[in-house]
Amino acid sequence: MSVRFSDRINAMQESPIRKLVPIANAAKAKGKKVYHLNIGQPDIITPPSFLKSIREFDQEVIAYATSPGDPKLIEAIAAYYKTYDMHFEPDEILVTNGGSEALMFAMMALCDPGDEVMVPEPFYANYNAFTRAINVKIVPITTKAEEGFHLPSEAEIEKNITEKTRAIVLSNPGNPTGVIYTRDEMDMLSRIVRKHDMTIIADEVYREFVYDGLKYTSFGNLPEISDRVVIVDSVSKRYSACGARIGSLACKNKDFSKQVIKLCQGRLCVPTLEQVGATALYGTPASYLNEVNTEYQERRNTLYKALKEMPGVICEEPKGAFYVVIKMPVDDAEKFAIWMLENFDVDGETTMVAPAAGFYATPGLGKNEARLAYVLKNEDLAKAMDILKAGLEAYPGRIESPIPSA
């Protein structure tokens, strides 16, 4: 018997980050070593306090946690935000199953089916999945590699706002671009959401990954839109605890929290033990985060220096997170990624990149772009860059120069 699938699920794309994994696994099975530049899985050791706190957990029953989140974890998150001069009451913070659930809950609370959210593209590919799952449309704000993926003008953004536009969703620092928005850009978005009665959903999970001495400003630091900002957060990258699946929503608009708690109640709770571990993570000394920042800045430097020396590759220096989107002199980034895995190696080693088309909403964009995650040790990154350069030179579909942005 055939099964009829919903338009919603049929419209969803496969993850551009994970869909090539079977091809990579096949390459490994043949004996190739694959340097994974395709996924943001840090290799930094998770602070030992996470597992220590779970081992010391002493209750005979693993009971449901409260739907908004464990009060101790909420208290720890609130204390963390104070270090960034953001002050949230306990009822203004909700614990979620990772930043992913936080994003989906925020959009479900703010948007009806058929509504729109504006998102600078390229964007975290799962924004496509989240919006399509709830029948919300992404209206892209196109940014360009040649301009460091900074935002276009206020007029350019406003011309695409309609009566159905409910929010601007963006990551800062940016995934996949590594961009950090300037204060002028943030003030511009502040004016736009106030003028058009919108909300900013600020995905700030890479807050600690800011380089070159730049000062980071959260959207939660803009008092004029304090009731129009929803902050999405997570322990995944900050503490190298991706598998813990602990995220949060923070918003000074108490009505927002009261509405979202209905969704929290519907999924009952976030796992009890992971919340115990996450509470301990928020007590991690600042020295850990400083050391991690230094390590990733060094990796960024290694990657960027190598990319700038590759003929035909276009990229600007990423200032945050641990990603960069590059334009390559290839006919199709996905074909190139597959070719690297199936047909190319240097001494039995190859690289895996994430084709960038899936990070766009505008058809046709990103075809010759890829996202690279610099989550490998410096020596491995250097090897991976040498292999990538050799692959680009040998690729049968190489073109004279990258296709310019629209």
Short mmCIF file of C-alpha atoms in Angstrom, two decimals:
data_model
loop_
_atom_site.label_atom_id
_atom_site.label_comp_id
_atom_site.label_asym_id
_atom_site.label_seq_id
_atom_site.Cartn_x
_atom_site.Cartn_y
_atom_site.Cartn_z
CA MET A 1 0.00 0.00 0.00
CA SER A 2 1.36 3.42 -0.92
CA VAL A 3 1.48 6.15 1.71
CA ARG A 4 0.48 9.70 0.91
CA PHE A 5 2.95 12.15 2.36
CA SER A 6 2.16 15.70 3.31
CA ASP A 7 3.14 18.66 1.17
CA ARG A 8 4.99 19.87 4.23
CA ILE A 9 7.36 16.89 4.39
CA ASN A 10 7.74 16.71 0.62
CA ALA A 11 8.85 20.36 0.58
CA MET A 12 11.61 19.75 3.13
CA GLN A 13 15.14 19.28 1.85
CA GLU A 14 17.73 16.85 3.09
CA SER A 15 20.37 18.38 5.30
CA PRO A 16 23.16 19.73 3.07
CA ILE A 17 25.48 19.07 6.00
CA ARG A 18 24.57 15.40 6.45
CA LYS A 19 23.28 14.13 3.09
CA LEU A 20 26.74 13.27 1.76
CA VAL A 21 27.66 11.23 4.85
CA PRO A 22 26.94 7.85 3.14
CA ILE A 23 29.41 8.80 0.39
CA ALA A 24 32.00 9.74 2.99
CA ASN A 25 31.41 6.45 4.81
CA ALA A 26 31.92 4.57 1.54
CA ALA A 27 35.21 6.41 1.01
CA LYS A 28 36.35 5.48 4.49
CA ALA A 29 35.38 1.85 3.90
CA LYS A 30 37.77 1.85 0.95
CA GLY A 31 40.58 3.02 3.22
CA LYS A 32 40.54 6.78 2.63
CA LYS A 33 41.06 9.18 5.48
CA VAL A 34 38.47 11.97 5.34
CA TYR A 35 39.10 15.38 6.90
CA HIS A 36 35.64 16.56 7.95
CA LEU A 37 35.18 20.25 7.19
CA ASN A 38 31.47 19.73 6.63
CA ILE A 39 30.02 19.78 10.14
CA GLY A 40 30.41 22.00 13.19
CA GLN A 41 31.32 19.25 15.63
CA PRO A 42 34.03 20.67 17.91
CA ASP A 43 36.90 18.42 18.97
CA ILE A 44 37.49 20.47 22.12
CA ILE A 45 37.10 18.42 25.30
CA THR A 46 33.77 18.96 27.08
CA PRO A 47 34.38 20.34 30.59
CA PRO A 48 34.57 17.35 32.97
CA SER A 49 32.01 18.96 35.27
CA PHE A 50 29.25 17.78 32.91
CA LEU A 51 29.73 14.05 33.49
CA LYS A 52 30.91 14.53 37.08
CA SER A 53 27.63 16.19 38.04
CA ILE A 54 25.63 13.41 36.41
CA ARG A 55 27.64 10.69 38.16
CA GLU A 56 26.96 12.42 41.46
CA PHE A 57 23.22 12.71 40.76
CA ASP A 58 21.58 10.94 43.69
CA GLN A 59 17.89 10.34 43.15
CA GLU A 60 16.28 6.92 43.01
CA VAL A 61 13.83 7.94 40.30
CA ILE A 62 14.67 9.80 37.10
CA ALA A 63 11.50 11.87 37.26
CA TYR A 64 10.06 14.40 34.84
CA ALA A 65 11.67 17.80 35.11
CA THR A 66 9.43 20.85 35.20
CA SER A 67 8.27 21.96 31.74
CA PRO A 68 9.99 25.39 31.75
CA GLY A 69 13.25 23.76 32.82
CA ASP A 70 15.07 22.86 36.02
CA PRO A 71 15.09 25.95 38.30
CA LYS A 72 18.79 25.48 39.05
CA LEU A 73 19.63 25.50 35.36
CA ILE A 74 17.47 28.56 34.75
CA GLU A 75 19.24 30.31 37.62
CA ALA A 76 22.62 29.37 36.12
CA ILE A 77 21.60 30.70 32.68
CA ALA A 78 20.37 33.96 34.22
CA ALA A 79 23.69 34.36 36.05
CA TYR A 80 25.57 33.76 32.80
CA TYR A 81 23.59 36.46 30.99
CA LYS A 82 24.42 38.97 33.73
CA THR A 83 28.06 38.71 32.66
CA TYR A 84 26.87 40.20 29.34
CA ASP A 85 24.84 42.91 31.08
CA MET A 86 21.56 41.16 30.28
CA HIS A 87 19.18 40.72 33.17
CA PHE A 88 16.46 38.09 32.93
CA GLU A 89 14.00 36.98 35.57
CA PRO A 90 13.44 33.21 36.02
CA ASP A 91 10.08 33.39 34.23
CA GLU A 92 11.76 34.99 31.21
CA ILE A 93 13.95 31.94 30.48
CA LEU A 94 12.78 28.58 29.12
CA VAL A 95 14.97 25.48 28.72
CA THR A 96 14.62 23.63 25.42
CA ASN A 97 15.82 20.50 23.68
CA GLY A 98 18.76 22.24 22.06
CA GLY A 99 18.78 25.49 20.15
CA SER A 100 16.79 23.71 17.43
CA GLU A 101 13.68 23.36 19.57
CA ALA A 102 14.15 26.92 20.79
CA LEU A 103 14.12 28.23 17.22
CA MET A 104 11.06 26.22 16.26
CA PHE A 105 9.16 27.18 19.42
CA ALA A 106 9.93 30.87 18.85
CA MET A 107 8.62 30.76 15.29
CA MET A 108 5.58 28.70 16.26
CA ALA A 109 4.68 31.28 18.89
CA LEU A 110 5.07 34.25 16.55
CA CYS A 111 3.89 32.94 13.18
CA ASP A 112 0.73 31.43 11.73
CA PRO A 113 0.86 29.10 8.69
CA GLY A 114 1.51 31.27 5.65
CA ASP A 115 3.34 33.98 7.60
CA GLU A 116 6.87 35.05 6.71
CA VAL A 117 10.20 35.50 8.46
CA MET A 118 13.11 37.41 6.96
CA VAL A 119 16.50 35.70 7.16
CA PRO A 120 19.90 36.87 5.89
CA GLU A 121 21.16 34.26 3.44
CA PRO A 122 23.20 32.12 3.46
CA PHE A 123 21.79 30.89 6.77
CA TYR A 124 21.91 27.84 9.01
CA ALA A 125 20.39 25.22 6.74
CA ASN A 126 17.98 23.88 9.35
CA TYR A 127 16.11 27.19 9.30
CA ASN A 128 14.66 25.80 6.07
CA ALA A 129 13.57 22.64 7.88
CA PHE A 130 12.08 24.45 10.86
CA THR A 131 10.05 26.91 8.79
CA ARG A 132 8.75 24.33 6.35
CA ALA A 133 7.69 22.06 9.18
CA ILE A 134 5.32 24.77 10.44
CA ASN A 135 4.34 26.17 7.02
CA VAL A 136 6.17 29.47 7.44
CA LYS A 137 7.94 31.08 4.49
CA ILE A 138 11.50 32.35 4.55
CA VAL A 139 11.99 35.67 2.76
CA PRO A 140 15.73 35.90 2.16
CA ILE A 141 17.90 38.96 2.72
CA THR A 142 20.68 38.13 0.28
CA THR A 143 24.25 38.84 1.36
CA LYS A 144 27.43 38.34 -0.66
CA ALA A 145 30.80 36.71 -0.08
CA GLU A 146 32.53 39.67 -1.73
CA GLU A 147 31.02 41.96 0.93
CA GLY A 148 31.85 39.72 3.87
CA PHE A 149 28.16 38.72 4.08
CA HIS A 150 27.18 41.99 5.72
CA LEU A 151 23.61 43.23 5.40
CA PRO A 152 22.32 45.29 2.47
CA SER A 153 20.77 48.73 2.97
CA GLU A 154 17.73 49.46 5.09
CA ALA A 155 15.70 50.23 1.98
CA GLU A 156 16.72 46.95 0.37
CA ILE A 157 15.50 45.00 3.40
CA GLU A 158 12.29 46.98 3.83
CA LYS A 159 11.15 46.51 0.24
CA ASN A 160 10.47 42.82 0.93
CA ILE A 161 8.45 43.35 4.12
CA THR A 162 4.76 42.49 3.74
CA GLU A 163 1.74 42.34 6.02
CA LYS A 164 2.68 38.70 6.68
CA THR A 165 6.22 39.43 7.87
CA ARG A 166 6.44 38.57 11.55
CA ALA A 167 10.11 38.37 12.45
CA ILE A 168 13.74 38.66 11.40
CA VAL A 169 15.69 35.48 12.21
CA LEU A 170 19.47 35.64 12.20
CA SER A 171 22.53 34.11 13.81
CA ASN A 172 25.14 36.42 15.30
CA PRO A 173 27.99 35.46 15.02
CA GLY A 174 26.82 33.97 11.75
CA ASN A 175 26.51 30.34 10.79
CA PRO A 176 27.58 29.56 8.04
CA THR A 177 29.40 32.80 7.23
CA GLY A 178 31.31 33.77 10.38
CA VAL A 179 30.03 37.34 10.03
CA ILE A 180 29.59 39.54 13.10
CA TYR A 181 27.05 42.29 12.57
CA THR A 182 28.20 45.80 13.29
CA ARG A 183 26.42 48.06 15.75
CA ASP A 184 25.16 50.11 12.80
CA GLU A 185 23.62 46.98 11.29
CA MET A 186 22.01 46.06 14.61
CA ASP A 187 20.62 49.58 15.04
CA MET A 188 19.20 49.36 11.51
CA LEU A 189 17.39 46.11 12.33
CA SER A 190 16.15 47.70 15.55
CA ARG A 191 14.56 50.53 13.56
CA ILE A 192 13.01 48.11 11.10
CA VAL A 193 11.33 45.86 13.67
CA ARG A 194 9.96 48.83 15.60
CA LYS A 195 8.66 50.50 12.45
CA HIS A 196 6.98 47.34 11.14
CA ASP A 197 5.86 45.77 14.45
CA MET A 198 8.14 42.73 14.16
CA THR A 199 10.33 40.61 16.42
CA ILE A 200 14.02 39.68 16.19
CA ILE A 201 14.80 36.02 16.84
CA ALA A 202 18.52 36.22 17.64
CA ASP A 203 20.37 32.93 17.38
CA GLU A 204 23.43 33.67 19.51
CA VAL A 205 24.87 30.22 20.19
CA TYR A 206 28.35 31.32 18.99
CA ARG A 207 28.54 34.33 21.30
CA GLU A 208 31.94 33.33 22.71
CA PHE A 209 33.52 32.82 19.30
CA VAL A 210 34.51 36.39 18.42
CA TYR A 211 38.01 37.15 17.15
CA ASP A 212 40.55 39.91 16.56
CA GLY A 213 39.60 41.77 19.72
CA LEU A 214 36.17 42.71 18.40
CA LYS A 215 33.58 43.66 20.99
CA TYR A 216 30.48 41.50 20.86
CA THR A 217 27.07 43.09 21.34
CA SER A 218 23.99 40.96 21.86
CA PHE A 219 20.60 41.97 20.53
CA GLY A 220 19.62 41.65 24.18
CA ASN A 221 21.78 44.72 24.86
CA LEU A 222 19.52 47.01 22.81
CA PRO A 223 17.08 48.45 25.39
CA GLU A 224 14.75 50.05 22.83
CA ILE A 225 13.73 46.57 21.56
CA SER A 226 14.01 44.58 24.77
CA ASP A 227 10.42 43.39 24.40
CA ARG A 228 10.95 42.53 20.71
CA VAL A 229 14.03 40.29 21.03
CA VAL A 230 13.97 36.54 21.57
CA ILE A 231 17.42 35.10 22.30
CA VAL A 232 18.11 31.51 21.24
CA ASP A 233 21.00 29.84 23.02
CA SER A 234 22.65 26.45 23.53
CA VAL A 235 25.47 24.71 25.38
CA SER A 236 26.41 22.74 22.24
CA LYS A 237 29.22 24.88 20.82
CA ARG A 238 30.10 27.03 23.83
CA TYR A 239 31.00 24.03 25.98
CA SER A 240 31.56 21.48 23.21
CA ALA A 241 28.49 19.54 24.34
CA CYS A 242 26.55 19.07 21.10
CA GLY A 243 25.08 15.73 22.17
CA ALA A 244 23.67 17.11 25.42
CA ARG A 245 20.84 18.86 23.50
CA ILE A 246 20.28 21.66 25.98
CA GLY A 247 19.17 25.02 24.65
CA SER A 248 17.15 27.95 25.90
CA LEU A 249 14.91 30.87 25.01
CA ALA A 250 15.24 34.20 26.81
CA CYS A 251 12.88 37.13 26.30
CA LYS A 252 11.96 40.17 28.39
CA ASN A 253 8.44 40.03 26.97
CA LYS A 254 6.68 37.96 29.63
CA ASP A 255 3.68 37.38 27.39
CA PHE A 256 5.96 35.58 24.96
CA SER A 257 7.17 33.21 27.68
CA LYS A 258 3.61 32.57 28.85
CA GLN A 259 2.64 31.50 25.34
CA VAL A 260 5.71 29.34 24.69
CA ILE A 261 5.27 27.50 27.98
CA LYS A 262 2.27 25.81 26.36
CA LEU A 263 4.62 24.23 23.85
CA CYS A 264 7.01 23.27 26.65
CA GLN A 265 4.17 21.57 28.49
CA GLY A 266 3.12 19.76 25.32
CA ARG A 267 6.52 18.08 25.02
CA LEU A 268 6.54 17.51 28.83
CA CYS A 269 10.15 18.34 29.67
CA VAL A 270 13.78 18.42 28.66
CA PRO A 271 15.84 15.36 29.82
CA THR A 272 16.53 15.55 33.53
CA LEU A 273 20.15 14.32 33.56
CA GLU A 274 21.26 16.55 30.72
CA GLN A 275 19.92 19.54 32.64
CA VAL A 276 21.97 18.47 35.66
CA GLY A 277 25.07 18.34 33.47
CA ALA A 278 24.27 21.65 31.76
CA THR A 279 23.85 23.40 35.10
CA ALA A 280 27.41 22.40 35.94
CA LEU A 281 28.63 23.59 32.54
CA TYR A 282 27.39 27.11 33.21
CA GLY A 283 29.78 27.18 36.15
CA THR A 284 32.77 26.58 33.87
CA PRO A 285 35.54 29.14 34.53
CA ALA A 286 35.94 31.92 31.98
CA SER A 287 39.49 30.69 31.41
CA TYR A 288 38.07 27.67 29.54
CA LEU A 289 36.17 29.91 27.13
CA ASN A 290 39.19 32.18 26.68
CA GLU A 291 41.42 29.22 25.82
CA VAL A 292 38.86 27.87 23.36
CA ASN A 293 38.56 31.29 21.72
CA THR A 294 42.34 31.48 21.30
CA GLU A 295 42.45 28.00 19.80
CA TYR A 296 39.72 28.74 17.25
CA GLN A 297 41.27 32.06 16.28
CA GLU A 298 44.51 30.23 15.50
CA ARG A 299 42.58 27.70 13.43
CA ARG A 300 40.77 30.51 11.63
CA ASN A 301 44.12 32.07 10.79
CA THR A 302 45.48 28.78 9.42
CA LEU A 303 42.40 28.20 7.28
CA TYR A 304 42.05 31.76 5.99
CA LYS A 305 45.73 32.12 5.06
CA ALA A 306 45.55 28.91 3.03
CA LEU A 307 42.29 29.89 1.31
CA LYS A 308 43.62 33.31 0.28
CA GLU A 309 46.52 31.57 -1.46
CA MET A 310 44.24 29.30 -3.53
CA PRO A 311 43.78 30.62 -7.08
CA GLY A 312 40.14 31.33 -7.89
CA VAL A 313 38.83 31.03 -4.32
CA ILE A 314 36.90 34.04 -2.96
CA CYS A 315 36.30 34.60 0.74
CA GLU A 316 36.50 37.31 3.34
CA GLU A 317 38.05 36.73 6.76
CA PRO A 318 35.38 35.36 9.15
CA LYS A 319 35.27 37.27 12.42
CA GLY A 320 33.25 34.82 14.51
CA ALA A 321 31.82 31.31 14.98
CA PHE A 322 34.00 28.62 13.35
CA TYR A 323 32.80 28.62 9.77
CA VAL A 324 33.53 30.31 6.49
CA VAL A 325 31.64 30.25 3.19
CA ILE A 326 33.90 30.28 0.15
CA LYS A 327 33.28 30.70 -3.56
CA MET A 328 35.19 28.09 -5.55
CA PRO A 329 36.18 27.96 -9.23
CA VAL A 330 33.96 24.93 -9.83
CA ASP A 331 30.83 24.27 -11.87
CA ASP A 332 28.91 22.77 -8.94
CA ALA A 333 30.00 22.57 -5.29
CA GLU A 334 28.00 19.40 -4.58
CA LYS A 335 29.48 17.61 -7.57
CA PHE A 336 32.92 18.76 -6.43
CA ALA A 337 32.32 17.52 -2.87
CA ILE A 338 31.24 14.11 -4.14
CA TRP A 339 34.17 13.95 -6.57
CA MET A 340 36.60 14.68 -3.75
CA LEU A 341 35.19 11.77 -1.75
CA GLU A 342 34.86 9.28 -4.59
CA ASN A 343 37.64 10.12 -7.02
CA PHE A 344 40.37 12.15 -5.38
CA ASP A 345 42.95 11.75 -2.64
CA VAL A 346 46.45 12.78 -1.72
CA ASP A 347 48.32 9.84 -0.24
CA GLY A 348 45.02 8.20 0.68
CA GLU A 349 43.52 11.31 2.27
CA THR A 350 40.72 13.64 1.14
CA THR A 351 38.41 16.35 2.45
CA MET A 352 34.66 16.73 2.89
CA VAL A 353 32.95 20.10 2.58
CA ALA A 354 29.29 21.17 2.90
CA PRO A 355 27.86 22.46 -0.42
CA ALA A 356 26.31 25.84 0.27
CA ALA A 357 23.23 25.83 -1.98
CA GLY A 358 21.20 24.36 0.89
CA PHE A 359 22.09 27.39 3.01
CA TYR A 360 20.13 29.68 0.67
CA ALA A 361 16.44 30.24 0.03
CA THR A 362 16.94 31.92 -3.34
CA PRO A 363 17.08 29.28 -6.10
CA GLY A 364 20.40 29.14 -7.90
CA LEU A 365 22.49 30.86 -5.25
CA GLY A 366 25.37 29.06 -3.56
CA LYS A 367 25.85 26.59 -6.41
CA ASN A 368 29.62 27.08 -6.47
CA GLU A 369 30.01 27.81 -2.74
CA ALA A 370 30.83 25.62 0.23
CA ARG A 371 30.84 26.02 3.99
CA LEU A 372 34.00 24.96 5.77
CA ALA A 373 34.07 24.33 9.53
CA TYR A 374 37.47 24.86 11.10
CA VAL A 375 36.93 22.39 13.91
CA LEU A 376 40.10 20.34 13.30
CA LYS A 377 43.49 20.68 14.94
CA ASN A 378 45.82 23.13 13.22
CA GLU A 379 48.04 20.46 11.72
CA ASP A 380 45.02 18.61 10.35
CA LEU A 381 43.56 21.85 8.98
CA ALA A 382 46.82 22.56 7.18
CA LYS A 383 46.75 19.10 5.58
CA ALA A 384 43.08 19.48 4.67
CA MET A 385 43.79 22.84 2.99
CA ASP A 386 46.64 21.34 0.95
CA ILE A 387 44.32 18.56 -0.20
CA LEU A 388 41.53 21.02 -1.02
CA LYS A 389 43.91 23.14 -3.09
CA ALA A 390 45.14 20.09 -5.00
CA GLY A 391 41.56 18.91 -5.53
CA LEU A 392 40.48 22.27 -6.91
CA GLU A 393 43.39 22.22 -9.35
CA ALA A 394 42.61 18.68 -10.53
CA TYR A 395 38.79 18.83 -10.60
CA PRO A 396 37.45 18.18 -14.14
CA GLY A 397 34.66 20.74 -13.63
CA ARG A 398 36.95 23.61 -12.70
CA ILE A 399 35.99 26.94 -14.22
CA GLU A 400 38.03 30.07 -14.83
CA SER A 401 36.61 31.98 -11.87
CA PRO A 402 33.67 31.74 -9.46
CA ILE A 403 30.26 32.88 -10.65
CA PRO A 404 29.62 36.35 -9.12
CA SER A 405 26.78 36.83 -6.64
CA ALA A 406 23.46 37.98 -8.06
#
